[in-house]
Tab-separated table of C-alpha atoms and ligand atoms in Angstrom:
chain	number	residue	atom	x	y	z
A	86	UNK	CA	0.000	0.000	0.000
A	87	UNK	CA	2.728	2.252	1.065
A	88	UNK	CA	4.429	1.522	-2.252
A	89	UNK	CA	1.182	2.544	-4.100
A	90	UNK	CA	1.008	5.775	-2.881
A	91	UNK	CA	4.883	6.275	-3.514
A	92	UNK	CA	4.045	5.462	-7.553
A	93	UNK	CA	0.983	7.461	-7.397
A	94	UNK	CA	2.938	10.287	-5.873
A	95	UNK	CA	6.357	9.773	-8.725
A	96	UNK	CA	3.124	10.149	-11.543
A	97	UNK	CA	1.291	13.012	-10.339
A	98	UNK	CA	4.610	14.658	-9.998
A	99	UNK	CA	5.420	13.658	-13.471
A	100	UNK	CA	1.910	15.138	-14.796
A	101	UNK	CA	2.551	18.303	-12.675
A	102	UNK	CA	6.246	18.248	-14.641
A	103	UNK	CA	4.641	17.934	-18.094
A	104	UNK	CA	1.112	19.979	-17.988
A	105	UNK	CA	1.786	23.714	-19.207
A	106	UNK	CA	0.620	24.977	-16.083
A	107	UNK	CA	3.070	23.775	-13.226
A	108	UNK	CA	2.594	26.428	-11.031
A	109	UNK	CA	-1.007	24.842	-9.906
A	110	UNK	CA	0.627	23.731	-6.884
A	111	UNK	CA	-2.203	23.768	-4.647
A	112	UNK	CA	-4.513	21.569	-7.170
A	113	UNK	CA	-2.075	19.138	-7.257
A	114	UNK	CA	-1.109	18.950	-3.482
A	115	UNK	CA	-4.858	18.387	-2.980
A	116	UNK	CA	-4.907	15.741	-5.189
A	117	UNK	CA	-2.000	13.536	-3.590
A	118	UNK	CA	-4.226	13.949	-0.516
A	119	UNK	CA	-7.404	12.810	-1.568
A	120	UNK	CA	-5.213	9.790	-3.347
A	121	UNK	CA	-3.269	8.967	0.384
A	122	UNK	CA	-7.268	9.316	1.658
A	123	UNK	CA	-8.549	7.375	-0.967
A	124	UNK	CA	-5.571	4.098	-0.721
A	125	UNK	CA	-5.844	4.136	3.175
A	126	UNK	CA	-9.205	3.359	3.445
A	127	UNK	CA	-9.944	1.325	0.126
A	128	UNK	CA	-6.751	-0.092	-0.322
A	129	UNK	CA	-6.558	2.275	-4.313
A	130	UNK	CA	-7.385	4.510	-5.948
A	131	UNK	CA	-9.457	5.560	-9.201
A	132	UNK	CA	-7.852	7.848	-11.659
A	133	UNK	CA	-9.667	10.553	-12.996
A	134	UNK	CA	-10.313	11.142	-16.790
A	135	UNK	CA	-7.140	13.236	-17.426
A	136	UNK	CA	-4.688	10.970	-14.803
A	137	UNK	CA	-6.185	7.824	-17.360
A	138	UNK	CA	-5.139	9.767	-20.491
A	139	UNK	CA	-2.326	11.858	-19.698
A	140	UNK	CA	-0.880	8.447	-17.692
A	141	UNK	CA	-1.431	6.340	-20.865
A	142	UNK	CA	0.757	8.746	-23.072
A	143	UNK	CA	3.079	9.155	-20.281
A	144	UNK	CA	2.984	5.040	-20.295
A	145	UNK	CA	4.304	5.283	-24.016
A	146	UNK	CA	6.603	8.053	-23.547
A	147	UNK	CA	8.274	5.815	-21.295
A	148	UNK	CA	8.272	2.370	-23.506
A	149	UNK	CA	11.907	1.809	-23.721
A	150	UNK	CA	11.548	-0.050	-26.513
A	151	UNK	CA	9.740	1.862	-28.694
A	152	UNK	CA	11.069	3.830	-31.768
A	153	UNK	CA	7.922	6.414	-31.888
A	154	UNK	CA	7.867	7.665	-29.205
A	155	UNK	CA	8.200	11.513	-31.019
A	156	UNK	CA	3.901	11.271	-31.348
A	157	UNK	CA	3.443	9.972	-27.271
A	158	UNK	CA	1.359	13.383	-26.900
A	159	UNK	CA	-1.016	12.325	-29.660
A	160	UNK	CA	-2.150	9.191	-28.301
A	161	UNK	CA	-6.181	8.738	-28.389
A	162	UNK	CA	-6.825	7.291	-25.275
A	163	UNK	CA	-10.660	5.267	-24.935
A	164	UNK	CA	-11.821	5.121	-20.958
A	165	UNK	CA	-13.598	1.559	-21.460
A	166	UNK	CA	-13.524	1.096	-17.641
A	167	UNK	CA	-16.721	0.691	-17.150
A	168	UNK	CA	-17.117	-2.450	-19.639
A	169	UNK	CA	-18.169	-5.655	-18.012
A	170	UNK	CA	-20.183	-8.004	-20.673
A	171	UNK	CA	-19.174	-9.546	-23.452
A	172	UNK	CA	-21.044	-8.046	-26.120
A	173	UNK	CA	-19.894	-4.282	-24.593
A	174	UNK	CA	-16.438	-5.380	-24.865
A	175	UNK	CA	-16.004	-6.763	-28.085
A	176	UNK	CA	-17.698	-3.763	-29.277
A	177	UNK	CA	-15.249	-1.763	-27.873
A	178	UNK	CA	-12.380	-3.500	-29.530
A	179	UNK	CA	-14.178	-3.272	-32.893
A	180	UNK	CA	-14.021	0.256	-32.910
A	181	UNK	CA	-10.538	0.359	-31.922
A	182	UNK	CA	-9.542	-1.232	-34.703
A	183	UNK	CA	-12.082	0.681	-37.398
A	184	UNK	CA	-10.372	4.023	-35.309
A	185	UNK	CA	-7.194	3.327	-35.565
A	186	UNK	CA	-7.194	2.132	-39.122
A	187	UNK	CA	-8.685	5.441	-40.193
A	188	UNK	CA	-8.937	4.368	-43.650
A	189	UNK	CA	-5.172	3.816	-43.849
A	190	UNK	CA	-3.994	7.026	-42.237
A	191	UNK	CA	-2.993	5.281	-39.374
A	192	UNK	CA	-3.705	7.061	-35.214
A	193	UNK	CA	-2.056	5.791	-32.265
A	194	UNK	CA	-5.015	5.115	-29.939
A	195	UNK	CA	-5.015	2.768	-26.515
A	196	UNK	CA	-8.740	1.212	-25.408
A	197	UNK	CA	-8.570	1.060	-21.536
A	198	UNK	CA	-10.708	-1.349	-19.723
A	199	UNK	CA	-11.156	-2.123	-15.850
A	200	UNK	CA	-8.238	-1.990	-13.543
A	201	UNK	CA	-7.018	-4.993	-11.879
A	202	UNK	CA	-8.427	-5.009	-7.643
A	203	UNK	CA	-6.284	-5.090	-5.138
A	204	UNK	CA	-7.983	-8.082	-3.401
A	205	UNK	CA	-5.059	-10.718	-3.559
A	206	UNK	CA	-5.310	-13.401	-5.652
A	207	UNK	CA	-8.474	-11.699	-7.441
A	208	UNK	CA	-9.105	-12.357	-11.242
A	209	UNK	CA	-8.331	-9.533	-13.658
A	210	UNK	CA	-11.580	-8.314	-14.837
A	211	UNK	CA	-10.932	-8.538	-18.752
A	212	UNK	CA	-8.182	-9.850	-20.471
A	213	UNK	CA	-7.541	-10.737	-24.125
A	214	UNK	CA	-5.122	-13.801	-24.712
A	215	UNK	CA	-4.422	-12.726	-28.383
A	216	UNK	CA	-1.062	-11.136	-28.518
A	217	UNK	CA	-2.302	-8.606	-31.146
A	218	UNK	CA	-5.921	-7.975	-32.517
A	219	UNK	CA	-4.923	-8.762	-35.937
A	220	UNK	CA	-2.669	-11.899	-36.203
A	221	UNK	CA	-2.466	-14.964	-38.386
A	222	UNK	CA	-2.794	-18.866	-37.108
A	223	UNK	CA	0.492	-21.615	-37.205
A	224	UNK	CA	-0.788	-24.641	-38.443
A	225	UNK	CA	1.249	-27.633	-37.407
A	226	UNK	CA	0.818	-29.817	-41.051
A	227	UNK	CA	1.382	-33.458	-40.867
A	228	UNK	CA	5.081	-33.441	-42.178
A	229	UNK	CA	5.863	-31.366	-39.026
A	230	UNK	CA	6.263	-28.067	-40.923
A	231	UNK	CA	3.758	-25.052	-40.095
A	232	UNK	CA	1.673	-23.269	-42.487
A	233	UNK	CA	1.214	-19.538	-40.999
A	234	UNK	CA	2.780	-18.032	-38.413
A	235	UNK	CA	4.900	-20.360	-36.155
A	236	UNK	CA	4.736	-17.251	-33.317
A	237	UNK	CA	1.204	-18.367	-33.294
A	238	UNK	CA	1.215	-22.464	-33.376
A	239	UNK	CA	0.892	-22.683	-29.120
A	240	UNK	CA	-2.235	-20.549	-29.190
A	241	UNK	CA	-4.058	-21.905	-32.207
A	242	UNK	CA	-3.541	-25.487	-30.995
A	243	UNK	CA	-5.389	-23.945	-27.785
A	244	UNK	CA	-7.699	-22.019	-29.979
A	245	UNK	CA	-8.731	-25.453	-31.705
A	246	UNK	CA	-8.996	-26.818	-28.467
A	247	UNK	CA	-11.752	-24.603	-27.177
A	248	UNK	CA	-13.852	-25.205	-30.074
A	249	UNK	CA	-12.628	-22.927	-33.080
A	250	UNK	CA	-13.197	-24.299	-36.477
A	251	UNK	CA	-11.429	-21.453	-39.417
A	252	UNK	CA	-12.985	-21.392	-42.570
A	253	UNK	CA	-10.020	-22.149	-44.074
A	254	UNK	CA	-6.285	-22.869	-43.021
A	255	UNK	CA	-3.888	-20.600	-45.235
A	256	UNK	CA	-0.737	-18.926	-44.559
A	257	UNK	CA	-2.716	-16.242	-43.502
A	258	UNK	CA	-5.831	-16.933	-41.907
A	259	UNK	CA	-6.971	-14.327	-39.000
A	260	UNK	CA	-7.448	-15.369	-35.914
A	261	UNK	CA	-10.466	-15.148	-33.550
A	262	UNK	CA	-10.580	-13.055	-30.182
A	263	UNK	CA	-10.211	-14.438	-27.335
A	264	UNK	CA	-11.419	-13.176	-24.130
A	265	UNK	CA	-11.487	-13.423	-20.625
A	266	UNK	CA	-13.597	-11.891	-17.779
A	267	UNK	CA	-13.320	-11.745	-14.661
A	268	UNK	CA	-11.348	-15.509	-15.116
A	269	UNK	CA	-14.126	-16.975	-17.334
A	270	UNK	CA	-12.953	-17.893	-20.452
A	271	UNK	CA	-15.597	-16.741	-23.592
A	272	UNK	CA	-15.789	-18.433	-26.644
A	273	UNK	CA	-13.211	-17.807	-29.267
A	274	UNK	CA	-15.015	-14.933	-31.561
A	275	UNK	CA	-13.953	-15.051	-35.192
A	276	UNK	CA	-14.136	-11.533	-35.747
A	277	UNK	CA	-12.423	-11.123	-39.193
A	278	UNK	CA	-13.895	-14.496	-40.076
A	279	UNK	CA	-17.423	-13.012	-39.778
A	280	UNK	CA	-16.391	-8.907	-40.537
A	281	UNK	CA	-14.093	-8.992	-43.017
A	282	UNK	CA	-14.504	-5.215	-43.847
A	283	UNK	CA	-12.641	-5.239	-40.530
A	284	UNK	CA	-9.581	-7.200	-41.531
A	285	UNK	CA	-7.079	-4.558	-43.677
A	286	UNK	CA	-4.083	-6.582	-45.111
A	287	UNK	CA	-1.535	-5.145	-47.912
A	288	UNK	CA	-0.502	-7.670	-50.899
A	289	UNK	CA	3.095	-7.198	-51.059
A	290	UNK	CA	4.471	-6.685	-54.378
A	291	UNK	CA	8.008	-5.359	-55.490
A	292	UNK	CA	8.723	-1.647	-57.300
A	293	UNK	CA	10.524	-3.377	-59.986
A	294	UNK	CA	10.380	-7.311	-59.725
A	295	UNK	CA	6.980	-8.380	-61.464
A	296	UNK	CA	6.928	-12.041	-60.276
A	297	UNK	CA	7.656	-10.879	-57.180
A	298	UNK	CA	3.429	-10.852	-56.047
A	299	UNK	CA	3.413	-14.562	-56.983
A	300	UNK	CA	4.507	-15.358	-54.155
A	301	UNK	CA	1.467	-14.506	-52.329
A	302	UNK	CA	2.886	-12.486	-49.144
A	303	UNK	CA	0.694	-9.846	-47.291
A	304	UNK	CA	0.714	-8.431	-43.981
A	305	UNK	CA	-2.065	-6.363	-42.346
A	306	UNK	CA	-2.232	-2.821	-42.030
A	307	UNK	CA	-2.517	-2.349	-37.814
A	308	UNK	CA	0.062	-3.979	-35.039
A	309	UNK	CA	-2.589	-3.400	-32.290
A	310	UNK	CA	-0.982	-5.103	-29.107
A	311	UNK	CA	-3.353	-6.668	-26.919
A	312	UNK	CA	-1.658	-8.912	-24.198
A	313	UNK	CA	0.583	-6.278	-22.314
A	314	UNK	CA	-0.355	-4.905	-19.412
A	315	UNK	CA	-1.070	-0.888	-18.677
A	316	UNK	CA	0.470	0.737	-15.230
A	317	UNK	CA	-0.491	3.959	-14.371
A	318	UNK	CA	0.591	5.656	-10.929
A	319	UNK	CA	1.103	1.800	-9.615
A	320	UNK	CA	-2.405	0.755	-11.017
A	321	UNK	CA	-2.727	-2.039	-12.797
A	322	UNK	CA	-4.847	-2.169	-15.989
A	323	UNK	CA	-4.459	-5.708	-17.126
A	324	UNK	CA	-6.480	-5.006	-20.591
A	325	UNK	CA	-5.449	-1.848	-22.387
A	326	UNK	CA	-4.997	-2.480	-26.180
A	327	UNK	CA	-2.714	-0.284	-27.858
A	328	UNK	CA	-1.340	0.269	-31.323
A	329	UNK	CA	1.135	2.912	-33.474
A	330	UNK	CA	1.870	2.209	-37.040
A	331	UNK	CA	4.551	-0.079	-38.114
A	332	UNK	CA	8.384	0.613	-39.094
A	333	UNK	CA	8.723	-1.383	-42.573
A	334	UNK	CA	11.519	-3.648	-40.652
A	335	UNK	CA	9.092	-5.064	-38.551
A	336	UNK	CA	7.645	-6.733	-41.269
A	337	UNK	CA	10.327	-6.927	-43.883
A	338	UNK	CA	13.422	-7.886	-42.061
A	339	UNK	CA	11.303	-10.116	-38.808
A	340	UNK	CA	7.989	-11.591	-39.374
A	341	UNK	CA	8.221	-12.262	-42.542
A	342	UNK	CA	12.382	-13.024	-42.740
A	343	UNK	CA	12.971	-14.631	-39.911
A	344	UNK	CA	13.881	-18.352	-40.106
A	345	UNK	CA	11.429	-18.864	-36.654
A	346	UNK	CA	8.617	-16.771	-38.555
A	347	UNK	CA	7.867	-16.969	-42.165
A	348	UNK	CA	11.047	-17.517	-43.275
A	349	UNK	CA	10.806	-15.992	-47.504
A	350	UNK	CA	14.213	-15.381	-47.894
A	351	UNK	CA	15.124	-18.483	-49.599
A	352	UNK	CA	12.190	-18.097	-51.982
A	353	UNK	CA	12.346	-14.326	-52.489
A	354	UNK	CA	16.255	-15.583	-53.507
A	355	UNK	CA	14.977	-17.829	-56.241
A	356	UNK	CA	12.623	-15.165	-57.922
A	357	UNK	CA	15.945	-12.794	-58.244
A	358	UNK	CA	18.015	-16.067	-59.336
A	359	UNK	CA	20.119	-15.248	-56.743
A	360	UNK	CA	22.816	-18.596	-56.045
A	361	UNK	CA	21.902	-19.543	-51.918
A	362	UNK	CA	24.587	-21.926	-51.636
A	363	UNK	CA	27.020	-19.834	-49.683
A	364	UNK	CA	25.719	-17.311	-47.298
A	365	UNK	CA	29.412	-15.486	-48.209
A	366	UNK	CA	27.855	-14.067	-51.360
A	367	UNK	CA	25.332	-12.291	-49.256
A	368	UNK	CA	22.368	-13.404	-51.062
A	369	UNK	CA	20.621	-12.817	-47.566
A	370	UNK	CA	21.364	-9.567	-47.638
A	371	UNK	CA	20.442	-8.394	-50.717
A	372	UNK	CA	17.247	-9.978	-50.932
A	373	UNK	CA	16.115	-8.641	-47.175
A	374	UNK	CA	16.641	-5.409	-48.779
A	375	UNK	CA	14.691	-6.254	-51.496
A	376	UNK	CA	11.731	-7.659	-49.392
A	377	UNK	CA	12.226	-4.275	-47.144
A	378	UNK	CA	11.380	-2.506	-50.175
A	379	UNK	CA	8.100	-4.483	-51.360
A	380	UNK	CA	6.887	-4.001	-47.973
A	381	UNK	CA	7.514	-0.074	-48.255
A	382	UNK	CA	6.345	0.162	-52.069
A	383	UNK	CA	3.339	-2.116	-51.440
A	384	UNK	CA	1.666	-0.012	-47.980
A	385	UNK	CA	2.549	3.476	-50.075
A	386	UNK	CA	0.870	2.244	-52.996
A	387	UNK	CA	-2.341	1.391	-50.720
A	388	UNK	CA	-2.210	4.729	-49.126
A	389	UNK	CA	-1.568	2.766	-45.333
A	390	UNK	CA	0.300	4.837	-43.632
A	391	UNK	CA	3.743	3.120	-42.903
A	392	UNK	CA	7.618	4.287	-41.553
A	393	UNK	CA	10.958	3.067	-42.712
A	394	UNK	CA	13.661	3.072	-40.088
A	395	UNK	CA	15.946	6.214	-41.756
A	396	UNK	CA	13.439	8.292	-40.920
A	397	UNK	CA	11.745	7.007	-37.885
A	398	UNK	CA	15.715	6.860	-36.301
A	399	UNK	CA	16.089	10.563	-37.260
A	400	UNK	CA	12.946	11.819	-35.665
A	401	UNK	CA	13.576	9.531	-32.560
A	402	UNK	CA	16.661	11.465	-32.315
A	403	UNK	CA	15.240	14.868	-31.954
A	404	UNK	CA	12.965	13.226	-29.938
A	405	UNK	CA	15.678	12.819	-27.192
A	406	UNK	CA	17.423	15.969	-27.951
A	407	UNK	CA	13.812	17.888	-26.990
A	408	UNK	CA	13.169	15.975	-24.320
A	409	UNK	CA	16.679	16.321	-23.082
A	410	UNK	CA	16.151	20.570	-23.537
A	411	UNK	CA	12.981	20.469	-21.738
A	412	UNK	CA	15.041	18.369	-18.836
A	413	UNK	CA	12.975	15.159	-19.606
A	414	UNK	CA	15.871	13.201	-20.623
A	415	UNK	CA	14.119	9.760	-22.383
A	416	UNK	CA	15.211	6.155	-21.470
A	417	UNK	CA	15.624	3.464	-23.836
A	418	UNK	CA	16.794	0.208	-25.019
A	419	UNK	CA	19.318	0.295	-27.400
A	420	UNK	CA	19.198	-3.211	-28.520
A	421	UNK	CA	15.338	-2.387	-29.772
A	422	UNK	CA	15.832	1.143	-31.329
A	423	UNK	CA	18.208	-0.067	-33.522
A	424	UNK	CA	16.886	-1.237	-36.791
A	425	UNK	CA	17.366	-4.872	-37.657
A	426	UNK	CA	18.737	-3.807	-41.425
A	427	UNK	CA	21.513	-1.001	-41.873
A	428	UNK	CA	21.687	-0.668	-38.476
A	429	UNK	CA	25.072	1.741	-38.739
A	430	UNK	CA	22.845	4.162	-41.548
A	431	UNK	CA	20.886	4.755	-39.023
A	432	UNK	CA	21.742	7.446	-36.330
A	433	UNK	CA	20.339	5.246	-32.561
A	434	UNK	CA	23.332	3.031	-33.548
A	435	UNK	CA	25.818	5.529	-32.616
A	436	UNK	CA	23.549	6.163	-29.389
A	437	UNK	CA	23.638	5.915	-26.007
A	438	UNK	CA	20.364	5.286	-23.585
A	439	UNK	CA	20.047	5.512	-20.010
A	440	UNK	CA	18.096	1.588	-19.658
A	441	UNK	CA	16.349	2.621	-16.859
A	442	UNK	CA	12.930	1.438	-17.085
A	443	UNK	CA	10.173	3.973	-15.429
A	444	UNK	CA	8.081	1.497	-12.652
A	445	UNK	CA	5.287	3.577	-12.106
A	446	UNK	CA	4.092	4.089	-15.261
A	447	UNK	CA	4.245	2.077	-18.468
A	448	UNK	CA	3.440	-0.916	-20.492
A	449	UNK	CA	4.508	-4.267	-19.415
A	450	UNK	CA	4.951	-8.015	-20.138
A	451	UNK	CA	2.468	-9.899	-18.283
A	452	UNK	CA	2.082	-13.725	-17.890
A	453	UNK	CA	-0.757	-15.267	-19.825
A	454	UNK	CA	-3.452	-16.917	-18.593
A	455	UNK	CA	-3.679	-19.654	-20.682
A	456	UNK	CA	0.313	-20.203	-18.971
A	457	UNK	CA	-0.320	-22.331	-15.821
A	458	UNK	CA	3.546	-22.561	-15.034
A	459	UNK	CA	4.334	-21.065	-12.063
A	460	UNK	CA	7.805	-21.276	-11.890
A	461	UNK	CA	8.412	-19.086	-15.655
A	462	UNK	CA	5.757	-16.571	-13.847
A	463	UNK	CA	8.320	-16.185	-11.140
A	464	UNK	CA	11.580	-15.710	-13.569
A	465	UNK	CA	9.623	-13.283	-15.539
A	466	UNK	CA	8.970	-11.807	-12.718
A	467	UNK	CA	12.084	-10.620	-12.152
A	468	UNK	CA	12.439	-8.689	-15.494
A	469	UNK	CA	11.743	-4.906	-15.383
A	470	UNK	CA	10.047	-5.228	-18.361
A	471	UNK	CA	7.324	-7.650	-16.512
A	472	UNK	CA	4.584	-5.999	-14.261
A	473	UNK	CA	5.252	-7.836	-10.986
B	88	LIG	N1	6.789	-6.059	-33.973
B	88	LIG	C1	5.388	-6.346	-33.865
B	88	LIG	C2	4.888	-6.922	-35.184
B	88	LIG	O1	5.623	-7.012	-36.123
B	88	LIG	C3	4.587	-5.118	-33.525
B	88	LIG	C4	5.036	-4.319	-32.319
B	88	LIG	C5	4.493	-2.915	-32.276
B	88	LIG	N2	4.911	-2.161	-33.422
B	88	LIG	C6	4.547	-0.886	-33.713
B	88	LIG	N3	4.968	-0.361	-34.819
B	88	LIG	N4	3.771	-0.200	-32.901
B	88	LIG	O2	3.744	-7.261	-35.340
């Protein structure tokens, strides 16, 4: 309890710090008191409208692994604490993702649903078990391969399990939502299955390279990340779907490059008759760069809004110089703000960051509940980049 109030009190300082009006330091004094009041007899406290929204953009300005961080004052923040039924809460996420998309030029918006109580041992009130809000299945096929996404094989096996039957298996089939609340597991929804206005995917084709679209790769427009958990002031909002836009690298040089994920390379290698036999002639990097640029040409060409990692380095570089003027210095992680292609282009390589990561407010890791293992629960627990 003691060490709530201390994170309430380091995030109503920080809101005092960042509002234009500091000088309010009566209002604010108040405030701490009523908060002290409110934890000593109930054990919490409720944020008001402005602590929820100025506390989730704080939360982002201090996401040390995050590259846009430049926009954390332009975050749209949805107060969704009130939702408790099903039907309310699905709703809720379908407009997140019809907001955010905004016909493909793209808003950083967070949905924030009912904070977690401070009975011990309590359920959290909603939680979603997808990782993101759009994401494709992993198939395990017969010959032990997967068709999909192998970062998703655990949870579709699970999805299966409870009952979920897709239309069709492909490489990229959607998955359905899966909910929780307060510990009762719903049945898997197949949103995209059912809406598929809602589901907004970019064919990837190259600038130059016609037979390049044959081989059938997409993404979808929105990374909406929907299993971390939200902290504000030492409150816990297990359910608080967020998303930005992506950095072309995500897709081009991880999901779809990397030998755990989709692993094109080797194909994308074949369709510029490039020889694979010894990684020495670099095939690998030359066609990443290739793929980089499909994935770039194919979301401008569709008008979905989209950043490559020159620029988004440069602007998270004035960023920290701002910040650092206004006596905000920013925290980061250097081993995430460095883009996984052309790294030394790219000016966060020649960086340094403070790793500190901010405790009282900001997004975190959180254990699953579909993971029953105590004993990983506990490791994780030690990280500073899982809520405890
Ligand atoms: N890297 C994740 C993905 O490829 C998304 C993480 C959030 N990214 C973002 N641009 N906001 O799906």
């Amino acid at each position: 309890m003691q060490d709530l109030y201390i994170q309430a009190e380091a995030f109503i300082s920080s809101m005092q710090q960042f509002e234009d009006c500091p000088s309010n330091a009566e209002k604010w004094k108040q405030r701490l008191s009523s908060i002290k009041q409110s934890i000593e007899t109930t054990g919490t406290y409720r944020h008001t409208k402005e602590e929820l929204t100025f506390g989730a953009k704080l939360a982002w300005r201090n996401s040390n692994r995050c590259i846009g961080r430049h926009f954390w004052r332009q975050l749209d923040v949805f107060d969704c604490r009130t939702l408790n039924t099903k039907e309310t809460i699905l709703k809720a996420l379908e407009d997140h993702l019809v907001y955010s998309f905004n016909k493909g030029a793209i808003k950083s918006a967070v949905t924030i649903f009912a904070p977690k109580s401070n009975i011990p041992e309590s359920s959290d009130p909603v939680r979603i078990l997808n990782h993101q809000l759009i994401r494709y299945a992993g198939f395990k096929k017969n010959d032990g391969a997967v068709l999909g996404d192998p970062h998703s094989l655990k949870f579709t096996e699970a999805l299966e399990k409870h009952g979920w039957q897709p239309q069709e298996k492909t490489q990229f089939t959607p998955m359905p939502w899966w909910i929780q609340i307060d510990g009762e597991i719903q049945d898997p929804y197949p949103v995209l299955e059912e809406k598929p206005h809602l589901l907004t995917e970019v064919e990837i084709e190259h600038p130059e390279n016609i037979a390049f679209k044959e081989l059938g790769l997409k993404w979808y427009s929105t990374p909406i990340l929907s299993d971390m958990a939200l902290k504000i002031g030492g409150i816990h909002y297990p359910c608080a779907p967020f998303n930005g836009w992506y950095m072309g690298t995500e897709i081009g040089a991880r999901n779809l490059a990397d030998e755990n994920r989709y692993n094109y390379l080797p194909k994308i290698a074949e369709i510029f008759h490039l020889d694979t036999k010894s990684n020495r002639s670099l095939w690998r990097d030359r066609v990443i760069i290739e793929l980089n640029r499909a994935v770039l040409h194919s979301f401008d060409r569709k008008k979905i809004k989209i950043g490559d990692h020159h620029a988004l380095t440069r602007q998270f570089e004035k960023f920290c110089e701002n910040e650092a003027k206004s006596k905000c210095p920013v925290t980061g992680d250097w081993s995430w703000l460095v883009p996984p292609i052309s790294a030394s282009q790219t000016p966060t390589f020649s960086q340094e960051f403070d790793p500190t990561v901010v405790q009282h407010t900001n997004f975190f890791y959180q254990a699953s509940p579909l993971e029953q293992d105590q004993n990983s629960r506990k490791s994780k627990g030690k990280c500073p980049y899982h809520i405890n």
